[in-house]
GROMACS .gro file of N, CA, C and O in nm:
model
  332
    1MET      N    1  -1.026   1.223  -1.675
    1MET     CA    2  -1.078   1.089  -1.607
    1MET      C    3  -0.937   1.035  -1.517
    1MET      O    4  -0.958   1.003  -1.398
    2ILE      N    5  -0.835   1.047  -1.588
    2ILE     CA    6  -0.700   1.017  -1.472
    2ILE      C    7  -0.686   1.081  -1.353
    2ILE      O    8  -0.667   1.048  -1.234
    3ASP      N    9  -0.710   1.210  -1.382
    3ASP     CA   10  -0.714   1.324  -1.281
    3ASP      C   11  -0.787   1.278  -1.152
    3ASP      O   12  -0.780   1.285  -1.047
    4ALA      N   13  -0.919   1.252  -1.201
    4ALA     CA   14  -1.036   1.201  -1.113
    4ALA      C   15  -0.990   1.076  -1.041
    4ALA      O   16  -1.007   1.051  -0.908
    5THR      N   17  -0.939   0.958  -1.141
    5THR     CA   18  -0.894   0.846  -1.071
    5THR      C   19  -0.779   0.875  -0.955
    5THR      O   20  -0.774   0.824  -0.848
    6ILE      N   21  -0.688   0.929  -0.994
    6ILE     CA   22  -0.575   0.993  -0.884
    6ILE      C   23  -0.635   1.051  -0.752
    6ILE      O   24  -0.584   1.018  -0.651
    7ARG      N   25  -0.719   1.153  -0.771
    7ARG     CA   26  -0.785   1.212  -0.658
    7ARG      C   27  -0.851   1.098  -0.565
    7ARG      O   28  -0.840   1.077  -0.447
    8ALA      N   29  -0.929   1.003  -0.616
    8ALA     CA   30  -0.965   0.891  -0.566
    8ALA      C   31  -0.908   0.784  -0.482
    8ALA      O   32  -0.919   0.772  -0.386
    9VAL      N   33  -0.780   0.753  -0.579
    9VAL     CA   34  -0.678   0.671  -0.472
    9VAL      C   35  -0.625   0.745  -0.404
    9VAL      O   36  -0.612   0.695  -0.283
   10LEU      N   37  -0.579   0.884  -0.422
   10LEU     CA   38  -0.526   0.942  -0.282
   10LEU      C   39  -0.625   0.966  -0.140
   10LEU      O   40  -0.595   0.937  -0.053
   11ARG      N   41  -0.761   0.964  -0.185
   11ARG     CA   42  -0.867   0.977  -0.102
   11ARG      C   43  -0.884   0.839  -0.028
   11ARG      O   44  -0.867   0.847   0.106
   12ASP      N   45  -0.873   0.733  -0.106
   12ASP     CA   46  -0.919   0.606  -0.049
   12ASP      C   47  -0.791   0.565   0.018
   12ASP      O   48  -0.792   0.469   0.132
   13VAL      N   49  -0.679   0.549  -0.035
   13VAL     CA   50  -0.557   0.484   0.018
   13VAL      C   51  -0.514   0.552   0.141
   13VAL      O   52  -0.483   0.504   0.263
   14LEU      N   53  -0.487   0.710   0.120
   14LEU     CA   54  -0.467   0.791   0.210
   14LEU      C   55  -0.538   0.829   0.341
   14LEU      O   56  -0.499   0.883   0.451
   15GLY      N   57  -0.689   0.837   0.294
   15GLY     CA   58  -0.763   0.848   0.393
   15GLY      C   59  -0.799   1.001   0.403
   15GLY      O   60  -0.812   1.039   0.522
   16LEU      N   61  -0.775   1.050   0.302
   16LEU     CA   62  -0.791   1.195   0.292
   16LEU      C   63  -0.943   1.218   0.272
   16LEU      O   64  -1.018   1.165   0.216
   17SER      N   65  -0.966   1.339   0.317
   17SER     CA   66  -1.138   1.373   0.286
   17SER      C   67  -1.134   1.426   0.144
   17SER      O   68  -1.034   1.481   0.079
   18GLU      N   69  -1.239   1.418   0.102
   18GLU     CA   70  -1.329   1.456  -0.043
   18GLU      C   71  -1.271   1.617  -0.076
   18GLU      O   72  -1.239   1.645  -0.130
   19GLU      N   73  -1.296   1.682   0.035
   19GLU     CA   74  -1.254   1.834   0.033
   19GLU      C   75  -1.120   1.872   0.005
   19GLU      O   76  -1.064   1.940  -0.100
   20ARG      N   77  -1.051   1.777   0.086
   20ARG     CA   78  -0.901   1.827   0.081
   20ARG      C   79  -0.826   1.761  -0.046
   20ARG      O   80  -0.771   1.833  -0.107
   21VAL      N   81  -0.896   1.662  -0.106
   21VAL     CA   82  -0.840   1.617  -0.248
   21VAL      C   83  -0.905   1.693  -0.351
   21VAL      O   84  -0.827   1.732  -0.452
   22ALA      N   85  -1.014   1.728  -0.332
   22ALA     CA   86  -1.091   1.820  -0.402
   22ALA      C   87  -0.983   1.949  -0.468
   22ALA      O   88  -0.992   2.004  -0.558
   23ALA      N   89  -0.912   2.011  -0.355
   23ALA     CA   90  -0.849   2.142  -0.339
   23ALA      C   91  -0.704   2.106  -0.404
   23ALA      O   92  -0.665   2.195  -0.423
   24PHE      N   93  -0.686   1.992  -0.432
   24PHE     CA   94  -0.533   1.984  -0.497
   24PHE      C   95  -0.508   2.025  -0.620
   24PHE      O   96  -0.632   2.030  -0.719
   25ARG      N   97  -0.413   2.121  -0.664
   25ARG     CA   98  -0.416   2.182  -0.798
   25ARG      C   99  -0.272   2.096  -0.861
   25ARG      O  100  -0.189   2.035  -0.783
   26SER      N  101  -0.254   2.148  -0.962
   26SER     CA  102  -0.126   2.065  -1.040
   26SER      C  103  -0.003   2.077  -0.939
   26SER      O  104   0.080   1.989  -0.934
   27GLU      N  105   0.014   2.202  -0.904
   27GLU     CA  106   0.149   2.222  -0.808
   27GLU      C  107   0.142   2.176  -0.676
   27GLU      O  108   0.227   2.219  -0.591
   28THR      N  109   0.039   2.133  -0.610
   28THR     CA  110   0.013   2.083  -0.506
   28THR      C  111   0.126   1.971  -0.461
   28THR      O  112   0.118   1.852  -0.517
   29PRO      N  113   0.208   1.990  -0.375
   29PRO     CA  114   0.327   1.896  -0.321
   29PRO      C  115   0.270   1.811  -0.256
   29PRO      O  116   0.136   1.800  -0.176
   30LEU      N  117   0.298   1.669  -0.279
   30LEU     CA  118   0.249   1.532  -0.239
   30LEU      C  119   0.348   1.453  -0.134
   30LEU      O  120   0.375   1.529  -0.043
   31PHE      N  121   0.476   1.403  -0.203
   31PHE     CA  122   0.577   1.341  -0.096
   31PHE      C  123   0.654   1.421  -0.047
   31PHE      O  124   0.696   1.525  -0.110
   32GLY      N  125   0.629   1.410   0.103
   32GLY     CA  126   0.737   1.497   0.189
   32GLY      C  127   0.639   1.605   0.246
   32GLY      O  128   0.669   1.709   0.301
   33ALA      N  129   0.535   1.649   0.163
   33ALA     CA  130   0.428   1.746   0.217
   33ALA      C  131   0.289   1.701   0.291
   33ALA      O  132   0.257   1.732   0.354
   34LEU      N  133   0.269   1.588   0.239
   34LEU     CA  134   0.133   1.500   0.318
   34LEU      C  135   0.197   1.418   0.406
   34LEU      O  136   0.259   1.304   0.363
   35PRO      N  137   0.152   1.415   0.534
   35PRO     CA  138   0.211   1.336   0.608
   35PRO      C  139   0.166   1.164   0.613
   35PRO      O  140   0.237   1.088   0.634
   36GLU      N  141   0.044   1.185   0.554
   36GLU     CA  142   0.002   1.056   0.516
   36GLU      C  143   0.048   0.980   0.409
   36GLU      O  144   0.037   0.846   0.421
   37LEU      N  145   0.139   1.040   0.320
   37LEU     CA  146   0.201   0.979   0.235
   37LEU      C  147   0.349   0.980   0.244
   37LEU      O  148   0.456   1.033   0.215
   38ASP      N  149   0.376   0.863   0.290
   38ASP     CA  150   0.496   0.824   0.351
   38ASP      C  151   0.558   0.719   0.289
   38ASP      O  152   0.471   0.663   0.163
   39SER      N  153   0.697   0.689   0.295
   39SER     CA  154   0.745   0.555   0.221
   39SER      C  155   0.684   0.428   0.240
   39SER      O  156   0.647   0.370   0.112
   40MET      N  157   0.607   0.430   0.337
   40MET     CA  158   0.515   0.275   0.351
   40MET      C  159   0.390   0.312   0.259
   40MET      O  160   0.353   0.194   0.190
   41ALA      N  161   0.331   0.432   0.238
   41ALA     CA  162   0.200   0.425   0.167
   41ALA      C  163   0.227   0.433   0.026
   41ALA      O  164   0.136   0.422  -0.040
   42VAL      N  165   0.375   0.471  -0.027
   42VAL     CA  166   0.381   0.491  -0.168
   42VAL      C  167   0.357   0.342  -0.224
   42VAL      O  168   0.307   0.337  -0.326
   43ALA      N  169   0.380   0.249  -0.174
   43ALA     CA  170   0.337   0.090  -0.253
   43ALA      C  171   0.216   0.082  -0.299
   43ALA      O  172   0.177   0.054  -0.351
   44GLY      N  173   0.136   0.103  -0.157
   44GLY     CA  174  -0.011   0.080  -0.155
   44GLY      C  175  -0.068   0.204  -0.268
   44GLY      O  176  -0.148   0.150  -0.337
   45LEU      N  177  -0.033   0.300  -0.269
   45LEU     CA  178  -0.087   0.440  -0.366
   45LEU      C  179  -0.063   0.366  -0.492
   45LEU      O  180  -0.141   0.383  -0.608
   46LEU      N  181   0.056   0.330  -0.543
   46LEU     CA  182   0.126   0.290  -0.671
   46LEU      C  183   0.030   0.171  -0.727
   46LEU      O  184  -0.044   0.150  -0.829
   47THR      N  185  -0.007   0.078  -0.622
   47THR     CA  186  -0.055  -0.041  -0.673
   47THR      C  187  -0.202  -0.026  -0.696
   47THR      O  188  -0.248  -0.093  -0.794
   48GLU      N  189  -0.274   0.027  -0.606
   48GLU     CA  190  -0.408   0.108  -0.646
   48GLU      C  191  -0.415   0.167  -0.783
   48GLU      O  192  -0.502   0.164  -0.861
   49ILE      N  193  -0.312   0.259  -0.797
   49ILE     CA  194  -0.301   0.342  -0.930
   49ILE      C  195  -0.289   0.255  -1.037
   49ILE      O  196  -0.361   0.237  -1.135
   50GLU      N  197  -0.201   0.108  -1.030
   50GLU     CA  198  -0.195   0.008  -1.133
   50GLU      C  199  -0.340  -0.048  -1.134
   50GLU      O  200  -0.362  -0.077  -1.286
   51GLU      N  201  -0.394  -0.099  -1.043
   51GLU     CA  202  -0.516  -0.169  -1.051
   51GLU      C  203  -0.647  -0.066  -1.125
   51GLU      O  204  -0.707  -0.109  -1.233
   52ARG      N  205  -0.662   0.057  -1.081
   52ARG     CA  206  -0.763   0.125  -1.142
   52ARG      C  207  -0.735   0.164  -1.283
   52ARG      O  208  -0.861   0.187  -1.343
   53LEU      N  209  -0.624   0.195  -1.324
   53LEU     CA  210  -0.602   0.248  -1.446
   53LEU      C  211  -0.562   0.130  -1.539
   53LEU      O  212  -0.524   0.126  -1.679
   54GLY      N  213  -0.532   0.001  -1.500
   54GLY     CA  214  -0.505  -0.111  -1.571
   54GLY      C  215  -0.328  -0.099  -1.662
   54GLY      O  216  -0.343  -0.142  -1.744
   55ILE      N  217  -0.271  -0.044  -1.565
   55ILE     CA  218  -0.108  -0.005  -1.614
   55ILE      C  219   0.002  -0.094  -1.515
   55ILE      O  220  -0.054  -0.114  -1.394
   56LEU      N  221   0.111  -0.088  -1.534
   56LEU     CA  222   0.221  -0.152  -1.483
   56LEU      C  223   0.332  -0.064  -1.448
   56LEU      O  224   0.362   0.013  -1.547
   57ILE      N  225   0.346  -0.045  -1.333
   57ILE     CA  226   0.456   0.080  -1.306
   57ILE      C  227   0.554  -0.029  -1.230
   57ILE      O  228   0.561  -0.088  -1.150
   58GLU      N  229   0.695   0.015  -1.332
   58GLU     CA  230   0.818  -0.063  -1.296
   58GLU      C  231   0.875   0.018  -1.195
   58GLU      O  232   0.876   0.135  -1.151
   59ASP      N  233   0.926  -0.056  -1.102
   59ASP     CA  234   1.050  -0.009  -0.994
   59ASP      C  235   1.112   0.119  -1.024
   59ASP      O  236   1.126   0.198  -0.963
   60ASP      N  237   1.188   0.093  -1.147
   60ASP     CA  238   1.276   0.180  -1.177
   60ASP      C  239   1.222   0.326  -1.225
   60ASP      O  240   1.270   0.425  -1.261
   61GLU      N  241   1.076   0.308  -1.242
   61GLU     CA  242   1.015   0.424  -1.272
   61GLU      C  243   0.960   0.521  -1.160
   61GLU      O  244   0.937   0.631  -1.174
   62VAL      N  245   0.988   0.456  -1.066
   62VAL     CA  246   0.926   0.517  -0.910
   62VAL      C  247   1.059   0.604  -0.899
   62VAL      O  248   1.119   0.538  -0.824
   63ASP      N  249   1.012   0.723  -0.881
   63ASP     CA  250   1.109   0.840  -0.817
   63ASP      C  251   1.055   0.935  -0.745
   63ASP      O  252   0.929   0.970  -0.747
   64GLY      N  253   1.112   1.024  -0.647
   64GLY     CA  254   1.076   1.138  -0.605
   64GLY      C  255   0.985   1.235  -0.692
   64GLY      O  256   0.894   1.286  -0.669
   65GLU      N  257   1.061   1.242  -0.797
   65GLU     CA  258   1.003   1.356  -0.907
   65GLU      C  259   0.863   1.325  -0.940
   65GLU      O  260   0.775   1.390  -0.950
   66MET      N  261   0.817   1.182  -0.976
   66MET     CA  262   0.681   1.143  -1.021
   66MET      C  263   0.582   1.166  -0.879
   66MET      O  264   0.463   1.177  -0.911
   67LEU      N  265   0.622   1.189  -0.771
   67LEU     CA  266   0.527   1.170  -0.674
   67LEU      C  267   0.561   1.347  -0.567
   67LEU      O  268   0.505   1.378  -0.495
   68GLU      N  269   0.627   1.428  -0.630
   68GLU     CA  270   0.668   1.555  -0.596
   68GLU      C  271   0.524   1.632  -0.575
   68GLU      O  272   0.512   1.705  -0.489
   69THR      N  273   0.431   1.661  -0.677
   69THR     CA  274   0.328   1.713  -0.699
   69THR      C  275   0.206   1.643  -0.752
   69THR      O  276   0.245   1.521  -0.818
   70PHE      N  277   0.087   1.655  -0.719
   70PHE     CA  278  -0.018   1.624  -0.793
   70PHE      C  279  -0.018   1.603  -0.924
   70PHE      O  280  -0.035   1.519  -0.990
   71GLY      N  281   0.024   1.731  -0.990
   71GLY     CA  282   0.038   1.716  -1.132
   71GLY      C  283   0.106   1.631  -1.180
   71GLY      O  284   0.123   1.552  -1.323
   72ALA      N  285   0.239   1.614  -1.127
   72ALA     CA  286   0.335   1.521  -1.186
   72ALA      C  287   0.301   1.368  -1.157
   72ALA      O  288   0.327   1.329  -1.251
   73LEU      N  289   0.225   1.333  -1.068
   73LEU     CA  290   0.167   1.211  -1.059
   73LEU      C  291   0.053   1.168  -1.172
   73LEU      O  292   0.062   1.084  -1.245
   74VAL      N  293  -0.015   1.279  -1.188
   74VAL     CA  294  -0.119   1.262  -1.302
   74VAL      C  295  -0.054   1.267  -1.427
   74VAL      O  296  -0.110   1.171  -1.505
   75ARG      N  297   0.049   1.333  -1.457
   75ARG     CA  298   0.127   1.335  -1.592
   75ARG      C  299   0.179   1.203  -1.596
   75ARG      O  300   0.184   1.116  -1.704
   76PHE      N  301   0.236   1.144  -1.485
   76PHE     CA  302   0.280   1.001  -1.483
   76PHE      C  303   0.230   0.928  -1.538
   76PHE      O  304   0.237   0.829  -1.624
   77ALA      N  305   0.094   0.905  -1.449
   77ALA     CA  306   0.001   0.808  -1.471
   77ALA      C  307  -0.090   0.819  -1.619
   77ALA      O  308  -0.101   0.706  -1.682
   78THR      N  309  -0.081   0.959  -1.670
   78THR     CA  310  -0.167   0.962  -1.786
   78THR      C  311  -0.060   0.917  -1.919
   78THR      O  312  -0.088   0.852  -1.996
   79ALA      N  313   0.091   0.931  -1.875
   79ALA     CA  314   0.164   0.880  -1.986
   79ALA      C  315   0.176   0.727  -1.991
   79ALA      O  316   0.181   0.658  -2.085
   80LYS      N  317   0.170   0.662  -1.853
   80LYS     CA  318   0.147   0.502  -1.876
   80LYS      C  319   0.046   0.467  -1.929
   80LYS      O  320   0.040   0.352  -1.994
   81ALA      N  321  -0.089   0.533  -1.907
   81ALA     CA  322  -0.215   0.502  -1.959
   81ALA      C  323  -0.224   0.483  -2.090
   81ALA      O  324  -0.274   0.400  -2.180
   82ALA      N  325  -0.152   0.576  -2.134
   82ALA     CA  326  -0.138   0.611  -2.317
   82ALA      C  327  -0.061   0.496  -2.391
   82ALA      O  328  -0.090   0.488  -2.489
   83GLY      N  329   0.027   0.439  -2.304
   83GLY     CA  330   0.102   0.333  -2.340
   83GLY      C  331   0.213   0.346  -2.440
   83GLY      O  332   0.277   0.257  -2.470
   0.00000   0.00000   0.00000
């Protein structure tokens, strides 16, 4: 479920196509690899993840590692949602 939510957020916030997001694998690079995901887009992306998953992402939790790959972002969100 969280995997699908993260895919939907990437699609909706970054304006990516359904096909492109569906092709993302755990090792698919995100930040630095997707031109749509720049530093300005990160805030919107994280806010949307917070809203859809009902979690709070603290500023000090945000780093390049959590945004490095699709899998890293899903693992981060899964851990936060588990509480």
